[in-house]
PDB file of C-alpha atoms in Angstrom:
ATOM      1  CA  ASP A   1      10.110  26.844 -60.126  1.00  0.00           C
ATOM      2  CA  ALA A   2      10.500  30.145 -58.367  1.00  0.00           C
ATOM      3  CA  GLY A   3       8.132  30.461 -55.205  1.00  0.00           C
ATOM      4  CA  VAL A   4       6.852  33.792 -53.946  1.00  0.00           C
ATOM      5  CA  THR A   5       9.577  36.442 -53.638  1.00  0.00           C
ATOM      6  CA  GLN A   6       9.310  39.730 -51.726  1.00  0.00           C
ATOM      7  CA  SER A   7      11.632  42.649 -51.365  1.00  0.00           C
ATOM      8  CA  PRO A   8      13.186  43.987 -49.391  1.00  0.00           C
ATOM      9  CA  THR A   9      13.810  41.542 -46.682  1.00  0.00           C
ATOM     10  CA  HIS A  10      14.221  44.254 -44.007  1.00  0.00           C
ATOM     11  CA  LEU A  11      13.348  47.955 -43.927  1.00  0.00           C
ATOM     12  CA  ILE A  12      13.856  50.581 -41.208  1.00  0.00           C
ATOM     13  CA  LYS A  13      11.631  53.755 -41.468  1.00  0.00           C
ATOM     14  CA  THR A  14      10.760  56.681 -39.134  1.00  0.00           C
ATOM     15  CA  ARG A  15       7.273  57.775 -38.228  1.00  0.00           C
ATOM     16  CA  GLY A  16       5.560  59.780 -40.959  1.00  0.00           C
ATOM     17  CA  GLN A  17       7.519  58.291 -43.873  1.00  0.00           C
ATOM     18  CA  GLN A  18       5.942  56.200 -46.639  1.00  0.00           C
ATOM     19  CA  VAL A  19       7.047  52.611 -47.746  1.00  0.00           C
ATOM     20  CA  THR A  20       6.654  50.499 -50.731  1.00  0.00           C
ATOM     21  CA  LEU A  21       6.968  46.665 -50.526  1.00  0.00           C
ATOM     22  CA  ARG A  22       7.135  44.414 -53.495  1.00  0.00           C
ATOM     23  CA  CYS A  23       5.968  40.799 -54.265  1.00  0.00           C
ATOM     24  CA  SER A  24       6.414  38.599 -57.160  1.00  0.00           C
ATOM     25  CA  PRO A  25       3.873  35.718 -57.145  1.00  0.00           C
ATOM     26  CA  LYS A  26       4.690  32.001 -57.631  1.00  0.00           C
ATOM     27  CA  SER A  27       4.866  31.141 -61.448  1.00  0.00           C
ATOM     28  CA  GLY A  28       1.324  30.322 -62.622  1.00  0.00           C
ATOM     29  CA  HIS A  29      -0.404  32.354 -60.039  1.00  0.00           C
ATOM     30  CA  ASP A  30      -2.486  35.313 -60.758  1.00  0.00           C
ATOM     31  CA  THR A  31      -3.954  36.406 -57.273  1.00  0.00           C
ATOM     32  CA  VAL A  32      -1.989  38.100 -54.702  1.00  0.00           C
ATOM     33  CA  SER A  33      -2.985  38.825 -50.918  1.00  0.00           C
ATOM     34  CA  TRP A  34      -0.977  40.838 -48.589  1.00  0.00           C
ATOM     35  CA  TYR A  35      -1.078  40.180 -44.842  1.00  0.00           C
ATOM     36  CA  GLN A  36       0.582  41.921 -41.656  1.00  0.00           C
ATOM     37  CA  GLN A  37       1.773  39.755 -39.013  1.00  0.00           C
ATOM     38  CA  ALA A  38       2.644  41.298 -35.588  1.00  0.00           C
ATOM     39  CA  LEU A  39       4.903  39.370 -33.161  1.00  0.00           C
ATOM     40  CA  GLY A  40       3.210  36.455 -31.749  1.00  0.00           C
ATOM     41  CA  GLN A  41       0.077  36.938 -33.805  1.00  0.00           C
ATOM     42  CA  GLY A  42      -1.662  35.372 -36.871  1.00  0.00           C
ATOM     43  CA  PRO A  43      -1.470  36.975 -40.084  1.00  0.00           C
ATOM     44  CA  GLN A  44      -4.014  39.745 -40.541  1.00  0.00           C
ATOM     45  CA  PHE A  45      -5.492  40.207 -43.976  1.00  0.00           C
ATOM     46  CA  ILE A  46      -4.920  43.705 -45.605  1.00  0.00           C
ATOM     47  CA  PHE A  47      -6.040  43.181 -49.099  1.00  0.00           C
ATOM     48  CA  GLN A  48      -6.231  40.971 -52.168  1.00  0.00           C
ATOM     49  CA  TYR A  49      -5.516  41.639 -55.896  1.00  0.00           C
ATOM     50  CA  TYR A  50      -6.815  39.874 -58.938  1.00  0.00           C
ATOM     51  CA  GLU A  51      -6.872  41.108 -62.526  1.00  0.00           C
ATOM     52  CA  GLU A  52      -5.187  44.343 -61.345  1.00  0.00           C
ATOM     53  CA  GLU A  53      -7.928  45.223 -59.131  1.00  0.00           C
ATOM     54  CA  GLU A  54      -8.483  45.209 -55.306  1.00  0.00           C
ATOM     55  CA  ARG A  55     -11.056  42.550 -54.820  1.00  0.00           C
ATOM     56  CA  GLN A  56     -11.122  42.195 -50.952  1.00  0.00           C
ATOM     57  CA  ARG A  57      -9.983  44.364 -48.238  1.00  0.00           C
ATOM     58  CA  GLY A  58      -9.539  43.784 -44.433  1.00  0.00           C
ATOM     59  CA  ASN A  59      -9.805  46.266 -41.643  1.00  0.00           C
ATOM     60  CA  PHE A  60      -6.933  48.517 -42.514  1.00  0.00           C
ATOM     61  CA  PRO A  61      -6.966  52.281 -43.026  1.00  0.00           C
ATOM     62  CA  ASP A  62      -6.579  54.001 -46.428  1.00  0.00           C
ATOM     63  CA  ARG A  63      -3.077  54.537 -45.686  1.00  0.00           C
ATOM     64  CA  PHE A  64      -2.467  51.055 -46.926  1.00  0.00           C
ATOM     65  CA  SER A  65      -2.866  50.857 -50.542  1.00  0.00           C
ATOM     66  CA  GLY A  66      -1.617  48.333 -53.230  1.00  0.00           C
ATOM     67  CA  HIS A  67      -1.320  47.787 -56.831  1.00  0.00           C
ATOM     68  CA  GLN A  68      -1.022  44.806 -59.104  1.00  0.00           C
ATOM     69  CA  PHE A  69       0.836  44.887 -62.444  1.00  0.00           C
ATOM     70  CA  PRO A  70      -0.027  42.979 -65.718  1.00  0.00           C
ATOM     71  CA  ASN A  71       2.617  40.414 -64.878  1.00  0.00           C
ATOM     72  CA  TYR A  72       0.764  39.602 -61.626  1.00  0.00           C
ATOM     73  CA  SER A  73       3.414  41.128 -59.314  1.00  0.00           C
ATOM     74  CA  SER A  74       2.209  43.377 -56.640  1.00  0.00           C
ATOM     75  CA  GLU A  75       3.086  46.425 -54.512  1.00  0.00           C
ATOM     76  CA  LEU A  76       1.961  47.433 -51.113  1.00  0.00           C
ATOM     77  CA  ASN A  77       2.355  51.068 -50.066  1.00  0.00           C
ATOM     78  CA  VAL A  78       1.954  52.442 -46.662  1.00  0.00           C
ATOM     79  CA  ASN A  79       1.862  56.140 -46.039  1.00  0.00           C
ATOM     80  CA  ALA A  80       2.271  58.301 -42.895  1.00  0.00           C
ATOM     81  CA  LEU A  81       3.930  55.414 -41.163  1.00  0.00           C
ATOM     82  CA  LEU A  82       3.024  54.918 -37.321  1.00  0.00           C
ATOM     83  CA  LEU A  83       5.026  53.016 -34.723  1.00  0.00           C
ATOM     84  CA  GLY A  84       2.060  50.341 -34.826  1.00  0.00           C
ATOM     85  CA  ASP A  85       2.874  49.554 -38.425  1.00  0.00           C
ATOM     86  CA  SER A  86       6.075  47.697 -37.328  1.00  0.00           C
ATOM     87  CA  ALA A  87       5.455  44.093 -38.173  1.00  0.00           C
ATOM     88  CA  LEU A  88       6.267  41.341 -40.828  1.00  0.00           C
ATOM     89  CA  TYR A  89       4.461  41.968 -44.015  1.00  0.00           C
ATOM     90  CA  LEU A  90       3.617  38.657 -45.790  1.00  0.00           C
ATOM     91  CA  CYS A  91       2.541  38.316 -49.473  1.00  0.00           C
ATOM     92  CA  ALA A  92       0.700  35.158 -50.540  1.00  0.00           C
ATOM     93  CA  SER A  93      -0.225  33.984 -54.065  1.00  0.00           C
ATOM     94  CA  SER A  94      -2.654  31.548 -55.478  1.00  0.00           C
ATOM     95  CA  HIS A  95      -4.029  30.317 -58.602  1.00  0.00           C
ATOM     96  CA  ARG A  96      -7.344  32.331 -59.291  1.00  0.00           C
ATOM     97  CA  ARG A  97      -9.583  33.673 -56.644  1.00  0.00           C
ATOM     98  CA  THR A  98     -11.263  30.704 -55.398  1.00  0.00           C
ATOM     99  CA  SER A  99     -11.595  29.060 -51.952  1.00  0.00           C
ATOM    100  CA  ASN A 100     -10.047  25.653 -52.871  1.00  0.00           C
ATOM    101  CA  GLN A 101      -6.651  26.931 -53.862  1.00  0.00           C
ATOM    102  CA  PRO A 102      -3.720  26.884 -51.249  1.00  0.00           C
ATOM    103  CA  GLN A 103      -1.820  30.146 -50.824  1.00  0.00           C
ATOM    104  CA  HIS A 104       1.875  30.193 -51.083  1.00  0.00           C
ATOM    105  CA  PHE A 105       3.558  32.702 -48.811  1.00  0.00           C
ATOM    106  CA  GLY A 106       6.865  34.624 -49.456  1.00  0.00           C
ATOM    107  CA  ASP A 107       9.364  35.036 -46.539  1.00  0.00           C
ATOM    108  CA  GLY A 108       7.999  38.389 -45.773  1.00  0.00           C
ATOM    109  CA  THR A 109       9.462  41.940 -45.272  1.00  0.00           C
ATOM    110  CA  ARG A 110      10.325  42.951 -41.781  1.00  0.00           C
ATOM    111  CA  LEU A 111       9.374  46.615 -41.373  1.00  0.00           C
ATOM    112  CA  SER A 112      10.620  48.512 -38.356  1.00  0.00           C
ATOM    113  CA  ILE A 113       9.344  52.006 -37.531  1.00  0.00           C
ATOM    114  CA  LEU A 114      11.458  54.165 -35.305  1.00  0.00           C
TER     115      LEU A 114
ATOM    116  CA  GLN B   1     -14.808  37.310 -37.297  1.00  0.00           C
ATOM    117  CA  GLN B   2     -11.255  35.906 -36.276  1.00  0.00           C
ATOM    118  CA  PRO B   3     -11.577  32.123 -35.551  1.00  0.00           C
ATOM    119  CA  VAL B   4     -10.544  31.034 -32.160  1.00  0.00           C
ATOM    120  CA  GLN B   5      -7.847  28.366 -31.676  1.00  0.00           C
ATOM    121  CA  SER B   6      -7.170  26.175 -28.787  1.00  0.00           C
ATOM    122  CA  PRO B   7      -5.033  25.417 -27.106  1.00  0.00           C
ATOM    123  CA  GLN B   8      -2.757  28.409 -27.289  1.00  0.00           C
ATOM    124  CA  ALA B   9       0.291  26.352 -26.789  1.00  0.00           C
ATOM    125  CA  VAL B  10       1.126  22.659 -26.173  1.00  0.00           C
ATOM    126  CA  ILE B  11       4.349  20.807 -25.442  1.00  0.00           C
ATOM    127  CA  LEU B  12       4.666  17.138 -26.479  1.00  0.00           C
ATOM    128  CA  ARG B  13       7.275  14.379 -26.387  1.00  0.00           C
ATOM    129  CA  GLU B  14       8.210  12.707 -29.649  1.00  0.00           C
ATOM    130  CA  GLY B  15       5.543  10.094 -30.571  1.00  0.00           C
ATOM    131  CA  GLU B  16       2.683  11.667 -28.663  1.00  0.00           C
ATOM    132  CA  ASP B  17      -0.545  12.868 -30.324  1.00  0.00           C
ATOM    133  CA  ALA B  18      -2.072  16.391 -30.408  1.00  0.00           C
ATOM    134  CA  VAL B  19      -5.194  17.990 -31.404  1.00  0.00           C
ATOM    135  CA  ILE B  20      -5.569  21.605 -32.337  1.00  0.00           C
ATOM    136  CA  ASN B  21      -9.073  23.251 -32.536  1.00  0.00           C
ATOM    137  CA  CYS B  22     -10.409  26.128 -34.561  1.00  0.00           C
ATOM    138  CA  SER B  23     -13.933  27.529 -34.054  1.00  0.00           C
ATOM    139  CA  SER B  24     -15.842  30.383 -35.683  1.00  0.00           C
ATOM    140  CA  SER B  25     -18.870  32.367 -34.806  1.00  0.00           C
ATOM    141  CA  LYS B  26     -19.696  32.647 -38.474  1.00  0.00           C
ATOM    142  CA  ALA B  27     -20.786  30.081 -41.050  1.00  0.00           C
ATOM    143  CA  LEU B  28     -17.766  28.834 -42.886  1.00  0.00           C
ATOM    144  CA  TYR B  29     -17.147  27.884 -46.403  1.00  0.00           C
ATOM    145  CA  SER B  30     -13.799  26.522 -45.882  1.00  0.00           C
ATOM    146  CA  VAL B  31     -10.952  26.043 -43.391  1.00  0.00           C
ATOM    147  CA  HIS B  32      -7.233  26.277 -44.435  1.00  0.00           C
ATOM    148  CA  TRP B  33      -4.371  25.005 -42.111  1.00  0.00           C
ATOM    149  CA  TYR B  34      -0.857  26.323 -42.169  1.00  0.00           C
ATOM    150  CA  ARG B  35       2.292  25.770 -40.096  1.00  0.00           C
ATOM    151  CA  GLN B  36       4.885  28.398 -39.517  1.00  0.00           C
ATOM    152  CA  LYS B  37       8.322  27.668 -38.126  1.00  0.00           C
ATOM    153  CA  HIS B  38      10.231  30.597 -36.275  1.00  0.00           C
ATOM    154  CA  GLY B  39      11.601  33.176 -38.890  1.00  0.00           C
ATOM    155  CA  GLU B  40      10.050  31.418 -41.781  1.00  0.00           C
ATOM    156  CA  ALA B  41       6.921  31.826 -44.062  1.00  0.00           C
ATOM    157  CA  PRO B  42       3.694  30.041 -43.284  1.00  0.00           C
ATOM    158  CA  VAL B  43       3.488  26.691 -45.179  1.00  0.00           C
ATOM    159  CA  PHE B  44       0.281  25.197 -46.525  1.00  0.00           C
ATOM    160  CA  LEU B  45      -0.979  21.905 -44.837  1.00  0.00           C
ATOM    161  CA  MET B  46      -4.426  21.364 -46.245  1.00  0.00           C
ATOM    162  CA  ILE B  47      -7.821  22.869 -47.059  1.00  0.00           C
ATOM    163  CA  LEU B  48     -11.166  21.398 -46.098  1.00  0.00           C
ATOM    164  CA  LEU B  49     -14.303  22.474 -47.926  1.00  0.00           C
ATOM    165  CA  LYS B  50     -17.767  22.538 -46.353  1.00  0.00           C
ATOM    166  CA  GLY B  51     -19.189  18.774 -46.324  1.00  0.00           C
ATOM    167  CA  GLY B  52     -17.725  17.387 -43.119  1.00  0.00           C
ATOM    168  CA  GLU B  53     -14.801  16.077 -44.912  1.00  0.00           C
ATOM    169  CA  GLN B  54     -11.566  14.724 -43.316  1.00  0.00           C
ATOM    170  CA  LYS B  55      -8.193  14.998 -44.933  1.00  0.00           C
ATOM    171  CA  GLY B  56      -4.959  13.554 -44.426  1.00  0.00           C
ATOM    172  CA  HIS B  57      -1.360  14.542 -44.928  1.00  0.00           C
ATOM    173  CA  ASP B  58       1.201  11.931 -43.773  1.00  0.00           C
ATOM    174  CA  LYS B  59       0.394  11.765 -39.980  1.00  0.00           C
ATOM    175  CA  ILE B  60      -1.465  14.929 -39.922  1.00  0.00           C
ATOM    176  CA  SER B  61      -5.135  15.025 -40.622  1.00  0.00           C
ATOM    177  CA  ALA B  62      -8.054  17.329 -40.191  1.00  0.00           C
ATOM    178  CA  SER B  63     -11.734  17.443 -39.993  1.00  0.00           C
ATOM    179  CA  PHE B  64     -14.360  20.053 -40.692  1.00  0.00           C
ATOM    180  CA  ASN B  65     -17.810  20.187 -39.006  1.00  0.00           C
ATOM    181  CA  GLU B  66     -19.655  22.952 -40.836  1.00  0.00           C
ATOM    182  CA  LYS B  67     -22.694  22.741 -38.681  1.00  0.00           C
ATOM    183  CA  LYS B  68     -20.587  23.295 -35.462  1.00  0.00           C
ATOM    184  CA  GLN B  69     -18.403  25.843 -37.442  1.00  0.00           C
ATOM    185  CA  GLN B  70     -15.348  23.929 -36.148  1.00  0.00           C
ATOM    186  CA  SER B  71     -12.384  22.333 -37.530  1.00  0.00           C
ATOM    187  CA  SER B  72      -9.648  20.035 -35.798  1.00  0.00           C
ATOM    188  CA  LEU B  73      -6.111  19.407 -36.779  1.00  0.00           C
ATOM    189  CA  TYR B  74      -4.777  15.982 -35.662  1.00  0.00           C
ATOM    190  CA  LEU B  75      -1.123  15.315 -35.345  1.00  0.00           C
ATOM    191  CA  THR B  76      -0.419  11.576 -34.758  1.00  0.00           C
ATOM    192  CA  ALA B  77       2.985  10.253 -33.564  1.00  0.00           C
ATOM    193  CA  SER B  78       4.473  13.770 -33.544  1.00  0.00           C
ATOM    194  CA  GLN B  79       7.954  14.358 -34.684  1.00  0.00           C
ATOM    195  CA  LEU B  80      10.495  17.104 -33.925  1.00  0.00           C
ATOM    196  CA  SER B  81       9.803  18.578 -37.237  1.00  0.00           C
ATOM    197  CA  TYR B  82       6.179  19.217 -36.325  1.00  0.00           C
ATOM    198  CA  SER B  83       7.346  22.051 -33.967  1.00  0.00           C
ATOM    199  CA  GLY B  84       6.034  25.400 -34.961  1.00  0.00           C
ATOM    200  CA  THR B  85       2.929  27.601 -34.925  1.00  0.00           C
ATOM    201  CA  TYR B  86      -0.190  26.173 -36.526  1.00  0.00           C
ATOM    202  CA  PHE B  87      -2.611  28.623 -37.978  1.00  0.00           C
ATOM    203  CA  CYS B  88      -6.228  27.898 -39.217  1.00  0.00           C
ATOM    204  CA  GLY B  89      -7.510  30.280 -41.686  1.00  0.00           C
ATOM    205  CA  THR B  90     -11.290  30.645 -42.336  1.00  0.00           C
ATOM    206  CA  GLU B  91     -13.220  31.806 -45.363  1.00  0.00           C
ATOM    207  CA  MET B  92     -16.902  32.788 -45.134  1.00  0.00           C
ATOM    208  CA  GLY B  93     -17.366  32.328 -49.069  1.00  0.00           C
ATOM    209  CA  THR B  94     -19.579  35.493 -49.321  1.00  0.00           C
ATOM    210  CA  GLY B  95     -18.502  38.422 -51.217  1.00  0.00           C
ATOM    211  CA  GLY B  96     -15.560  36.772 -52.549  1.00  0.00           C
ATOM    212  CA  PHE B  97     -12.824  34.760 -50.752  1.00  0.00           C
ATOM    213  CA  LYS B  98     -10.334  36.224 -48.110  1.00  0.00           C
ATOM    214  CA  THR B  99      -8.629  34.124 -45.407  1.00  0.00           C
ATOM    215  CA  ILE B 100      -8.970  35.247 -41.970  1.00  0.00           C
ATOM    216  CA  PHE B 101      -6.392  33.509 -39.631  1.00  0.00           C
ATOM    217  CA  GLY B 102      -6.549  32.722 -35.957  1.00  0.00           C
ATOM    218  CA  ALA B 103      -3.912  33.630 -33.432  1.00  0.00           C
ATOM    219  CA  GLY B 104      -2.142  30.367 -33.847  1.00  0.00           C
ATOM    220  CA  THR B 105      -1.380  27.539 -31.630  1.00  0.00           C
ATOM    221  CA  ARG B 106       2.362  27.056 -30.663  1.00  0.00           C
ATOM    222  CA  LEU B 107       3.459  23.467 -30.709  1.00  0.00           C
ATOM    223  CA  PHE B 108       6.676  22.331 -29.301  1.00  0.00           C
ATOM    224  CA  VAL B 109       7.877  18.623 -29.642  1.00  0.00           C
ATOM    225  CA  LYS B 110      10.776  17.684 -27.577  1.00  0.00           C
ATOM    226  CA  ALA B 111      12.883  14.313 -27.765  1.00  0.00           C
TER     227      ALA B 111
END
Protein backbone atom coordinates (compact mmCIF):
# COMPACT_ATOMS: atom_id res chain seq x y z
CA ASP A 1 0.00 0.00 0.00
CA ALA A 2 1.84 3.07 -1.27
CA GLY A 3 1.84 6.04 1.03
CA VAL A 4 1.98 9.68 0.02
CA THR A 5 4.69 10.31 -2.56
CA GLN A 6 6.15 13.68 -3.43
CA SER A 7 8.50 14.78 -6.18
CA PRO A 8 11.10 16.03 -6.49
CA THR A 9 12.79 15.48 -3.12
CA HIS A 10 15.09 18.47 -3.51
CA LEU A 11 15.00 21.51 -5.75
CA ILE A 12 17.20 24.57 -6.13
CA LYS A 13 15.82 27.67 -7.82
CA THR A 14 16.75 31.33 -8.11
CA ARG A 15 14.68 34.36 -7.21
CA GLY A 16 11.96 35.18 -9.71
CA GLN A 17 11.67 31.67 -11.10
CA GLN A 18 8.62 29.49 -10.79
CA VAL A 19 8.36 25.93 -9.47
CA THR A 20 5.91 23.03 -9.59
CA LEU A 21 5.82 20.38 -6.88
CA ARG A 22 3.88 17.15 -7.22
CA CYS A 23 2.04 14.87 -4.81
CA SER A 24 0.34 11.51 -5.13
CA PRO A 25 -1.99 10.76 -2.23
CA LYS A 26 -2.20 7.54 -0.29
CA SER A 27 -4.36 4.92 -1.95
CA GLY A 28 -8.01 5.49 -1.05
CA HIS A 29 -7.53 9.15 -0.14
CA ASP A 30 -9.26 11.91 -2.04
CA THR A 31 -8.24 15.08 -0.18
CA VAL A 32 -4.84 16.72 -0.46
CA SER A 33 -3.47 19.51 1.72
CA TRP A 34 -0.22 21.40 1.20
CA TYR A 35 1.95 22.81 3.96
CA GLN A 36 5.09 24.93 4.12
CA GLN A 37 7.49 24.10 6.93
CA ALA A 38 10.34 26.49 7.66
CA LEU A 39 13.31 25.20 9.64
CA GLY A 40 12.38 24.75 13.29
CA GLN A 41 8.74 25.65 12.75
CA GLY A 42 5.46 23.79 12.50
CA PRO A 43 3.82 23.11 9.14
CA GLN A 44 1.93 26.16 7.85
CA PHE A 45 -1.29 25.41 5.96
CA ILE A 46 -1.23 26.62 2.34
CA PHE A 47 -4.42 25.15 0.86
CA GLN A 48 -6.53 22.04 0.54
CA TYR A 49 -7.98 20.35 -2.54
CA TYR A 50 -11.02 18.13 -2.70
CA GLU A 51 -13.00 17.13 -5.79
CA GLU A 52 -10.51 19.06 -7.92
CA GLU A 53 -11.34 22.36 -6.24
CA GLU A 54 -9.51 24.51 -3.69
CA ARG A 55 -11.68 24.25 -0.58
CA GLN A 56 -9.58 25.93 2.10
CA ARG A 57 -6.74 28.41 1.94
CA GLY A 58 -4.25 29.69 4.49
CA ASN A 59 -2.54 33.08 4.60
CA PHE A 60 -0.42 32.69 1.50
CA PRO A 61 -0.27 35.10 -1.45
CA ASP A 62 -1.70 34.36 -4.88
CA ARG A 63 1.79 33.39 -6.04
CA PHE A 64 0.93 30.05 -4.48
CA SER A 65 -1.55 28.11 -6.56
CA GLY A 66 -2.49 24.50 -6.99
CA HIS A 67 -4.38 21.93 -8.88
CA GLN A 68 -5.93 18.54 -8.24
CA PHE A 69 -6.38 15.99 -10.98
CA PRO A 70 -9.16 13.41 -11.43
CA ASN A 71 -6.88 10.72 -9.99
CA TYR A 72 -6.60 12.88 -6.79
CA SER A 73 -2.93 13.72 -7.34
CA SER A 74 -2.05 17.35 -6.86
CA GLU A 75 0.43 20.04 -7.85
CA LEU A 76 1.65 23.10 -5.98
CA ASN A 77 2.87 25.99 -8.11
CA VAL A 78 4.81 28.93 -6.80
CA ASN A 79 5.55 31.92 -9.05
CA ALA A 80 8.04 34.76 -8.68
CA LEU A 81 10.05 32.89 -6.06
CA LEU A 82 11.43 34.83 -3.12
CA LEU A 83 14.27 33.92 -0.77
CA GLY A 84 11.66 33.47 1.96
CA ASP A 85 10.03 30.67 0.01
CA SER A 86 12.91 28.39 0.95
CA ALA A 87 11.36 25.64 3.05
CA LEU A 88 10.21 22.05 3.19
CA TYR A 89 6.90 21.66 1.35
CA LEU A 90 4.76 18.86 2.69
CA CYS A 91 1.78 17.23 1.09
CA ALA A 92 -0.75 15.41 3.25
CA SER A 93 -3.67 13.29 2.15
CA SER A 94 -6.78 12.13 3.94
CA HIS A 95 -10.04 10.36 3.22
CA ARG A 96 -12.80 12.87 2.71
CA ARG A 97 -12.68 16.38 3.95
CA THR A 98 -13.77 15.76 7.50
CA SER A 99 -12.19 16.50 10.83
CA ASN A 100 -12.00 12.98 12.20
CA GLN A 101 -9.65 11.70 9.53
CA PRO A 102 -5.90 11.49 10.13
CA GLN A 103 -3.60 13.07 7.59
CA HIS A 104 -0.79 11.07 6.06
CA PHE A 105 2.23 13.14 5.12
CA GLY A 106 4.73 12.65 2.35
CA ASP A 107 8.46 13.09 2.94
CA GLY A 108 8.31 16.55 1.41
CA THR A 109 10.18 18.57 -1.17
CA ARG A 110 13.07 20.65 0.10
CA LEU A 111 13.05 23.89 -1.91
CA SER A 112 16.07 26.18 -1.76
CA ILE A 113 16.01 29.63 -3.32
CA LEU A 114 19.33 31.26 -4.18
CA GLN B 1 -5.03 31.41 15.29
CA GLN B 2 -1.92 29.29 15.72
CA PRO B 3 -2.18 27.15 18.87
CA VAL B 4 0.45 27.68 21.52
CA GLN B 5 2.48 24.69 22.65
CA SER B 6 4.42 24.35 25.87
CA PRO B 7 7.07 23.61 26.77
CA GLN B 8 9.14 24.49 23.71
CA ALA B 9 11.61 21.75 24.51
CA VAL B 10 12.10 19.02 27.09
CA ILE B 11 14.88 16.57 27.88
CA LEU B 12 14.00 13.29 29.59
CA ARG B 13 15.79 10.21 30.79
CA GLU B 14 14.42 6.89 29.58
CA GLY B 15 11.46 5.86 31.74
CA GLU B 16 10.46 9.38 32.78
CA ASP B 17 7.08 10.94 32.01
CA ALA B 18 6.30 14.13 30.13
CA VAL B 19 3.30 16.33 29.39
CA ILE B 20 2.99 18.56 26.33
CA ASN B 21 0.29 21.21 26.30
CA CYS B 22 -1.56 22.85 23.45
CA SER B 23 -3.86 25.83 23.90
CA SER B 24 -5.95 27.92 21.54
CA SER B 25 -7.55 31.34 21.75
CA LYS B 26 -10.39 30.10 19.55
CA ALA B 27 -13.09 27.49 20.13
CA LEU B 28 -11.91 24.14 18.84
CA TYR B 29 -13.68 21.32 17.06
CA SER B 30 -10.80 18.89 17.21
CA VAL B 31 -7.15 18.50 18.09
CA HIS B 32 -4.66 16.38 16.17
CA TRP B 33 -1.28 15.22 17.45
CA TYR B 34 1.69 14.33 15.25
CA ARG B 35 5.33 13.43 15.86
CA GLN B 36 8.11 14.35 13.46
CA LYS B 37 11.59 12.91 13.68
CA HIS B 38 14.50 14.84 12.22
CA GLY B 39 14.48 14.68 8.43
CA GLU B 40 11.25 12.71 8.30
CA ALA B 41 7.58 13.40 7.63
CA PRO B 42 5.17 14.06 10.50
CA VAL B 43 3.47 10.87 11.68
CA PHE B 44 -0.10 10.79 12.96
CA LEU B 45 -0.55 9.90 16.65
CA MET B 46 -4.19 10.59 17.47
CA ILE B 47 -7.22 12.82 16.96
CA LEU B 48 -9.48 14.08 19.73
CA LEU B 49 -12.90 15.44 18.89
CA LYS B 50 -14.76 17.82 21.15
CA GLY B 51 -16.35 16.10 24.09
CA GLY B 52 -13.51 16.05 26.62
CA GLU B 53 -12.41 12.62 25.57
CA GLN B 54 -9.10 11.05 26.37
CA LYS B 55 -7.46 8.64 23.97
CA GLY B 56 -4.49 6.37 24.30
CA HIS B 57 -1.90 4.92 21.99
CA ASP B 58 0.47 2.48 23.70
CA LYS B 59 2.00 4.61 26.46
CA ILE B 60 1.03 7.88 24.80
CA SER B 61 -2.35 9.36 25.64
CA ALA B 62 -4.06 12.71 25.27
CA SER B 63 -6.94 14.70 26.64
CA PHE B 64 -9.05 17.49 25.18
CA ASN B 65 -10.87 20.07 27.27
CA GLU B 66 -13.01 22.00 24.79
CA LYS B 67 -14.19 24.49 27.41
CA LYS B 68 -10.64 25.51 28.20
CA GLN B 69 -9.69 25.16 24.53
CA GLN B 70 -6.75 23.02 25.59
CA SER B 71 -5.28 19.63 24.88
CA SER B 72 -2.48 17.76 26.60
CA LEU B 73 -0.33 14.90 25.37
CA TYR B 74 0.95 12.49 28.02
CA LEU B 75 4.03 10.37 27.43
CA THR B 76 4.46 7.67 30.06
CA ALA B 77 7.67 5.75 30.75
CA SER B 78 9.36 7.41 27.80
CA GLN B 79 11.46 5.37 25.40
CA LEU B 80 14.35 6.46 23.22
CA SER B 81 12.04 6.14 20.21
CA TYR B 82 9.83 8.93 21.60
CA SER B 83 12.45 11.53 20.69
CA GLY B 84 11.27 14.00 18.07
CA THR B 85 9.16 17.10 17.68
CA TYR B 86 5.52 16.90 18.69
CA PHE B 87 2.98 19.09 16.95
CA CYS B 88 -0.59 19.74 17.87
CA GLY B 89 -2.93 20.71 15.07
CA THR B 90 -6.24 22.37 15.72
CA GLU B 91 -9.38 22.66 13.66
CA MET B 92 -12.09 25.22 14.23
CA GLY B 93 -14.77 23.31 12.36
CA THR B 94 -16.25 26.41 10.81
CA GLY B 95 -16.19 26.95 7.06
CA GLY B 96 -14.63 23.56 6.46
CA PHE B 97 -11.72 21.81 8.04
CA LYS B 98 -8.11 22.94 7.90
CA THR B 99 -5.46 21.99 10.40
CA ILE B 100 -3.43 24.77 11.98
CA PHE B 101 -0.26 23.49 13.62
CA GLY B 102 1.59 24.86 16.61
CA ALA B 103 5.33 25.59 16.57
CA GLY B 104 6.10 22.21 18.10
CA THR B 105 7.66 20.79 21.27
CA ARG B 106 11.09 19.24 20.90
CA LEU B 107 11.45 16.12 23.03
CA PHE B 108 14.76 14.39 23.59
CA VAL B 109 14.95 11.12 25.50
CA LYS B 110 18.38 10.01 26.63
CA ALA B 111 19.50 6.65 28.00
